[in-house]
PDB file of C-alpha atoms in Angstrom:
ATOM      1  CA  MET I   1      -0.130  -0.428   0.280  1.00 70.00           C
ATOM      2  CA  ALA I   2       1.546   3.237  -0.808  1.00 77.00           C
ATOM      3  CA  TYR I   3       1.973   5.991   1.920  1.00 79.00           C
ATOM      4  CA  ASN I   4      -0.538   8.342   2.016  1.00 87.00           C
ATOM      5  CA  MET I   5       0.600  11.950   4.161  1.00 86.00           C
ATOM      6  CA  ARG I   6      -2.533  12.686   5.128  1.00 87.00           C
ATOM      7  CA  ASP I   7      -2.926   9.834   7.331  1.00 90.00           C
ATOM      8  CA  ASP I   8      -0.171  11.936   9.519  1.00 92.00           C
ATOM      9  CA  ILE I   9      -2.942  14.498  10.789  1.00 93.00           C
ATOM     10  CA  LYS I  10      -4.546  13.456  13.147  1.00 94.00           C
ATOM     11  CA  GLU I  11      -8.186  16.289  12.188  1.00 94.00           C
ATOM     12  CA  VAL I  12      -8.490  18.403   9.904  1.00 95.00           C
ATOM     13  CA  TYR I  13      -8.363  21.731  11.573  1.00 92.00           C
ATOM     14  CA  PHE I  14      -9.890  24.656   9.227  1.00 95.00           C
ATOM     15  CA  THR I  15     -11.374  23.323   5.914  1.00 95.00           C
ATOM     16  CA  GLU I  16     -10.516  23.396   1.796  1.00 93.00           C
ATOM     17  CA  GLU I  17     -13.474  26.019   2.585  1.00 94.00           C
ATOM     18  CA  GLN I  18     -13.303  27.889   5.653  1.00 95.00           C
ATOM     19  CA  LEU I  19      -9.698  28.504   4.299  1.00 93.00           C
ATOM     20  CA  HIS I  20     -10.900  30.055   1.192  1.00 91.00           C
ATOM     21  CA  GLU I  21     -13.901  31.897   2.547  1.00 93.00           C
ATOM     22  CA  LYS I  22     -11.260  33.931   5.497  1.00 94.00           C
ATOM     23  CA  VAL I  23      -8.186  34.584   1.971  1.00 90.00           C
ATOM     24  CA  ALA I  24     -11.842  36.153   0.697  1.00 91.00           C
ATOM     25  CA  GLU I  25     -12.545  37.724   3.616  1.00 93.00           C
ATOM     26  CA  LEU I  26      -9.420  39.542   3.916  1.00 92.00           C
ATOM     27  CA  GLY I  27      -9.105  39.873   1.177  1.00 89.00           C
ATOM     28  CA  ALA I  28     -11.893  42.669   1.162  1.00 92.00           C
ATOM     29  CA  ARG I  29     -10.004  43.961   4.126  1.00 93.00           C
ATOM     30  CA  ILE I  30      -6.653  44.872   2.388  1.00 90.00           C
ATOM     31  CA  THR I  31      -8.763  46.138  -1.040  1.00 89.00           C
ATOM     32  CA  GLU I  32     -10.613  48.398   0.165  1.00 91.00           C
ATOM     33  CA  ASP I  33      -7.108  49.937   3.029  1.00 90.00           C
ATOM     34  CA  TYR I  34      -4.316  49.864   0.567  1.00 84.00           C
ATOM     35  CA  ARG I  35      -6.887  51.241  -2.581  1.00 83.00           C
ATOM     36  CA  ASP I  36      -5.260  53.692  -3.753  1.00 77.00           C
ATOM     37  CA  LYS I  37      -0.808  53.252  -1.770  1.00 73.00           C
ATOM     38  CA  ASN I  38      -0.354  50.326  -4.937  1.00 64.00           C
ATOM     39  CA  PRO I  39       1.642  48.456  -1.687  1.00 62.00           C
ATOM     40  CA  LEU I  40       3.847  45.720  -1.691  1.00 58.00           C
ATOM     41  CA  PHE I  41       3.065  42.843  -1.170  1.00 57.00           C
ATOM     42  CA  MET I  42       5.268  39.762  -0.001  1.00 44.00           C
ATOM     43  CA  ALA I  43       2.587  36.565  -0.915  1.00 47.00           C
ATOM     44  CA  ASP I  44      -0.273  35.160  -2.714  1.00 52.00           C
ATOM     45  CA  LEU I  45      -2.799  36.397  -1.186  1.00 71.00           C
ATOM     46  CA  THR I  46      -3.196  39.226  -4.008  1.00 73.00           C
ATOM     47  CA  ARG I  47      -5.361  37.267  -5.611  1.00 77.00           C
ATOM     48  CA  ALA I  48      -8.517  37.802  -3.417  1.00 78.00           C
ATOM     49  CA  ILE I  49      -6.962  41.517  -3.359  1.00 84.00           C
ATOM     50  CA  ASP I  50      -8.006  43.962  -6.119  1.00 86.00           C
ATOM     51  CA  THR I  51      -6.625  46.981  -6.297  1.00 84.00           C
ATOM     52  CA  PRO I  52      -2.759  47.361  -8.266  1.00 84.00           C
ATOM     53  CA  CYS I  53      -0.311  46.363  -5.962  1.00 82.00           C
ATOM     54  CA  ASN I  54       3.607  44.960  -7.016  1.00 84.00           C
ATOM     55  CA  VAL I  55       4.576  41.288  -4.909  1.00 82.00           C
ATOM     56  CA  ASP I  56       7.810  39.961  -3.765  1.00 84.00           C
ATOM     57  CA  PHE I  57       9.190  37.280  -1.810  1.00 82.00           C
ATOM     58  CA  MET I  58      11.565  36.563   0.734  1.00 83.00           C
ATOM     59  CA  VAL I  59      11.711  33.310   2.490  1.00 82.00           C
ATOM     60  CA  VAL I  60      12.443  34.226   6.668  1.00 81.00           C
ATOM     61  CA  SER I  61      13.202  31.512   9.021  1.00 74.00           C
ATOM     62  CA  SER I  62      13.794  30.664  12.579  1.00 70.00           C
ATOM     63  CA  TYR I  63      13.140  27.547  12.743  1.00 60.00           C
ATOM     64  CA  GLY I  64      15.394  25.332  10.075  1.00 55.00           C
ATOM     65  CA  LYS I  65      13.809  21.759  10.673  1.00 57.00           C
ATOM     66  CA  GLY I  66      12.829  21.431  13.698  1.00 55.00           C
ATOM     67  CA  THR I  67       9.342  22.942  15.461  1.00 56.00           C
ATOM     68  CA  LYS I  68      10.358  24.615  17.662  1.00 61.00           C
ATOM     69  CA  THR I  69      11.831  27.954  16.546  1.00 58.00           C
ATOM     70  CA  SER I  70      16.345  28.814  17.446  1.00 61.00           C
ATOM     71  CA  GLY I  71      16.105  32.668  18.463  1.00 67.00           C
ATOM     72  CA  GLU I  72      18.518  32.715  15.192  1.00 77.00           C
ATOM     73  CA  VAL I  73      16.401  34.477  12.153  1.00 82.00           C
ATOM     74  CA  GLN I  74      18.192  34.014   8.521  1.00 84.00           C
ATOM     75  CA  ILE I  75      16.654  36.146   5.259  1.00 88.00           C
ATOM     76  CA  ILE I  76      16.954  32.987   3.385  1.00 89.00           C
ATOM     77  CA  LYS I  77      15.487  34.382  -0.055  1.00 90.00           C
ATOM     78  CA  ASP I  78      15.356  38.333   0.665  1.00 91.00           C
ATOM     79  CA  ILE I  79      13.218  40.586  -1.989  1.00 90.00           C
ATOM     80  CA  ALA I  80      14.230  42.075  -4.751  1.00 90.00           C
ATOM     81  CA  GLN I  81      11.973  45.364  -5.264  1.00 88.00           C
ATOM     82  CA  PRO I  82      13.374  48.144  -3.897  1.00 90.00           C
ATOM     83  CA  ILE I  83      10.918  49.628  -0.538  1.00 92.00           C
ATOM     84  CA  ASP I  84      12.086  53.300  -0.074  1.00 94.00           C
ATOM     85  CA  GLY I  85       9.120  54.804   0.684  1.00 94.00           C
ATOM     86  CA  ARG I  86       6.834  52.595  -0.186  1.00 92.00           C
ATOM     87  CA  ASP I  87       3.398  51.192   1.900  1.00 92.00           C
ATOM     88  CA  LEU I  88       4.649  47.537   2.365  1.00 92.00           C
ATOM     89  CA  LEU I  89       2.328  45.082   4.529  1.00 91.00           C
ATOM     90  CA  ILE I  90       4.173  41.580   5.446  1.00 90.00           C
ATOM     91  CA  VAL I  91       1.762  38.360   4.645  1.00 89.00           C
ATOM     92  CA  GLU I  92       2.146  35.140   6.805  1.00 87.00           C
ATOM     93  CA  ASP I  93       1.374  31.730   6.804  1.00 87.00           C
ATOM     94  CA  ILE I  94       1.804  31.404  11.127  1.00 90.00           C
ATOM     95  CA  LEU I  95       2.718  34.129  13.634  1.00 93.00           C
ATOM     96  CA  ASP I  96       4.221  31.592  16.219  1.00 91.00           C
ATOM     97  CA  SER I  97       7.308  33.488  19.406  1.00 90.00           C
ATOM     98  CA  GLY I  98       6.965  36.860  17.258  1.00 92.00           C
ATOM     99  CA  VAL I  99      10.898  35.834  16.896  1.00 89.00           C
ATOM    100  CA  THR I 100      11.011  35.991  13.265  1.00 87.00           C
ATOM    101  CA  LEU I 101       8.839  39.063  12.522  1.00 91.00           C
ATOM    102  CA  HIS I 102       9.987  41.047  14.460  1.00 93.00           C
ATOM    103  CA  TYR I 103      13.302  41.139  12.674  1.00 90.00           C
ATOM    104  CA  LEU I 104      11.776  41.241   9.616  1.00 91.00           C
ATOM    105  CA  MET I 105       9.411  44.473  10.637  1.00 93.00           C
ATOM    106  CA  GLN I 106      13.690  46.346  11.983  1.00 94.00           C
ATOM    107  CA  ILE I 107      15.259  45.119   8.865  1.00 92.00           C
ATOM    108  CA  LEU I 108      12.454  46.388   6.661  1.00 94.00           C
ATOM    109  CA  ALA I 109      11.443  49.634   8.789  1.00 96.00           C
ATOM    110  CA  ALA I 110      15.460  49.813   8.422  1.00 95.00           C
ATOM    111  CA  ARG I 111      14.816  49.336   4.786  1.00 94.00           C
ATOM    112  CA  GLY I 112      13.359  52.826   5.057  1.00 96.00           C
ATOM    113  CA  ALA I 113       9.861  51.911   4.544  1.00 95.00           C
ATOM    114  CA  ASN I 114       6.835  54.357   4.351  1.00 95.00           C
ATOM    115  CA  SER I 115       4.767  51.682   6.149  1.00 95.00           C
ATOM    116  CA  ILE I 116       4.751  48.619   7.648  1.00 96.00           C
ATOM    117  CA  ARG I 117       1.603  46.042   8.213  1.00 95.00           C
ATOM    118  CA  LEU I 118       1.437  42.042   8.838  1.00 95.00           C
ATOM    119  CA  CYS I 119      -1.793  40.251   7.501  1.00 93.00           C
ATOM    120  CA  THR I 120      -1.190  36.456   9.324  1.00 93.00           C
ATOM    121  CA  LEU I 121      -3.771  33.890   8.207  1.00 92.00           C
ATOM    122  CA  LEU I 122      -2.580  32.710  11.669  1.00 95.00           C
ATOM    123  CA  SER I 123      -1.686  32.870  15.089  1.00 96.00           C
ATOM    124  CA  LYS I 124      -0.645  31.273  18.772  1.00 96.00           C
ATOM    125  CA  PRO I 125      -0.477  33.884  21.351  1.00 96.00           C
ATOM    126  CA  GLU I 126       0.729  30.578  23.415  1.00 95.00           C
ATOM    127  CA  ARG I 127       3.718  30.577  21.793  1.00 92.00           C
ATOM    128  CA  ARG I 128       4.853  34.267  21.752  1.00 94.00           C
ATOM    129  CA  LYS I 129       7.882  35.988  23.356  1.00 93.00           C
ATOM    130  CA  ILE I 130       7.975  39.739  21.602  1.00 93.00           C
ATOM    131  CA  ASP I 131       4.398  40.971  20.670  1.00 94.00           C
ATOM    132  CA  VAL I 132       3.618  41.570  17.314  1.00 94.00           C
ATOM    133  CA  ASN I 133       1.061  43.415  16.321  1.00 95.00           C
ATOM    134  CA  VAL I 134      -0.781  41.346  13.827  1.00 96.00           C
ATOM    135  CA  ASP I 135      -3.452  44.263  11.107  1.00 96.00           C
ATOM    136  CA  TYR I 136      -5.108  41.440   9.282  1.00 96.00           C
ATOM    137  CA  LEU I 137      -5.497  38.581  10.804  1.00 96.00           C
ATOM    138  CA  GLY I 138      -6.989  35.051   9.993  1.00 94.00           C
ATOM    139  CA  PHE I 139      -7.215  32.580  13.158  1.00 95.00           C
ATOM    140  CA  GLU I 140      -6.132  32.550  16.263  1.00 96.00           C
ATOM    141  CA  ILE I 141      -5.406  29.080  17.451  1.00 95.00           C
ATOM    142  CA  PRO I 142      -3.693  26.647  20.283  1.00 93.00           C
ATOM    143  CA  ASP I 143      -0.443  26.072  20.509  1.00 93.00           C
ATOM    144  CA  GLU I 144      -0.626  22.540  18.225  1.00 92.00           C
ATOM    145  CA  PHE I 145       1.572  22.318  15.522  1.00 91.00           C
ATOM    146  CA  VAL I 146      -0.268  22.096  11.718  1.00 94.00           C
ATOM    147  CA  VAL I 147       0.413  21.553   8.689  1.00 94.00           C
ATOM    148  CA  GLY I 148      -1.129  22.436   5.239  1.00 92.00           C
ATOM    149  CA  TYR I 149      -2.024  24.861   2.998  1.00 89.00           C
ATOM    150  CA  GLY I 150       1.598  25.806   3.235  1.00 85.00           C
ATOM    151  CA  LEU I 151       2.340  25.252   6.515  1.00 88.00           C
ATOM    152  CA  ASP I 152       5.452  22.052   6.043  1.00 88.00           C
ATOM    153  CA  TYR I 153       7.123  19.976   8.897  1.00 90.00           C
ATOM    154  CA  ALA I 154      10.490  19.363   7.259  1.00 87.00           C
ATOM    155  CA  GLU I 155       8.975  20.094   3.615  1.00 85.00           C
ATOM    156  CA  LYS I 156       6.458  17.981   3.588  1.00 90.00           C
ATOM    157  CA  TYR I 157       1.985  19.044   3.973  1.00 93.00           C
ATOM    158  CA  ARG I 158       3.017  21.898   1.388  1.00 89.00           C
ATOM    159  CA  ASN I 159       0.157  20.669  -0.474  1.00 89.00           C
ATOM    160  CA  LEU I 160      -2.458  19.660   1.658  1.00 92.00           C
ATOM    161  CA  PRO I 161      -5.677  22.065   0.637  1.00 91.00           C
ATOM    162  CA  TYR I 162      -6.386  22.247   4.169  1.00 93.00           C
ATOM    163  CA  ILE I 163      -4.863  22.932   7.732  1.00 94.00           C
ATOM    164  CA  GLY I 164      -4.211  20.159  10.222  1.00 95.00           C
ATOM    165  CA  ILE I 165      -2.932  18.729  12.933  1.00 95.00           C
ATOM    166  CA  LEU I 166      -0.363  16.887  12.784  1.00 94.00           C
ATOM    167  CA  LYS I 167       0.208  13.584  14.812  1.00 93.00           C
ATOM    168  CA  PRO I 168       2.711  13.870  17.195  1.00 90.00           C
ATOM    169  CA  HIS I 169       4.953  10.664  16.692  1.00 90.00           C
ATOM    170  CA  VAL I 170       5.120  12.793  13.433  1.00 90.00           C
ATOM    171  CA  TYR I 171       7.231  14.326  14.088  1.00 87.00           C
ATOM    172  CA  GLY I 172       8.691  13.758  16.831  1.00 83.00           C
ATOM    173  CA  GLY I 173       6.260  14.834  20.061  1.00 73.00           C
ATOM    174  CA  GLU I 174       4.521  14.311  22.913  1.00 66.00           C
ATOM    175  CA  GLY I 175       2.020  11.195  22.372  1.00 56.00           C
ATOM    176  CA  GLU I 176       0.322   8.873  19.645  1.00 51.00           C
TER     177      GLU I 176
END
């Protein structure tokens, strides 16, 4: 029998439909707030936003292949466009400790961004080490290890169309 990564999911936390509804809601709010600003967005939420914008991507990590932040932030891929005087919207999949986003926002501010706002699909307030202001929030979740809809563990599970809780034995956690 072939391996099915869905067997590693303890439970589905947010369905594909719930995620599409939330992304559409966030996109509508962002469209209204940025209508005349031509912001520089840094993620895939743009398909739900109906205002002109530029897109660039940054890959920043403090996790590596682990399940907990190392506290050391690495820029794996930097943005290519100049941001001096631009209105930035950082679009993040999950806000956990706040360490990575706090570091990233400091760097972008030092580069001369006019404004920086944060949109995150998921937030784990219980894990916060550094307070970070969230302007657009999808969902708050408890301290569970989630994957799917772009979220991964060891570069797997990103392609699941929903967000699910990963079974602890998969990543060496307690239980099961």
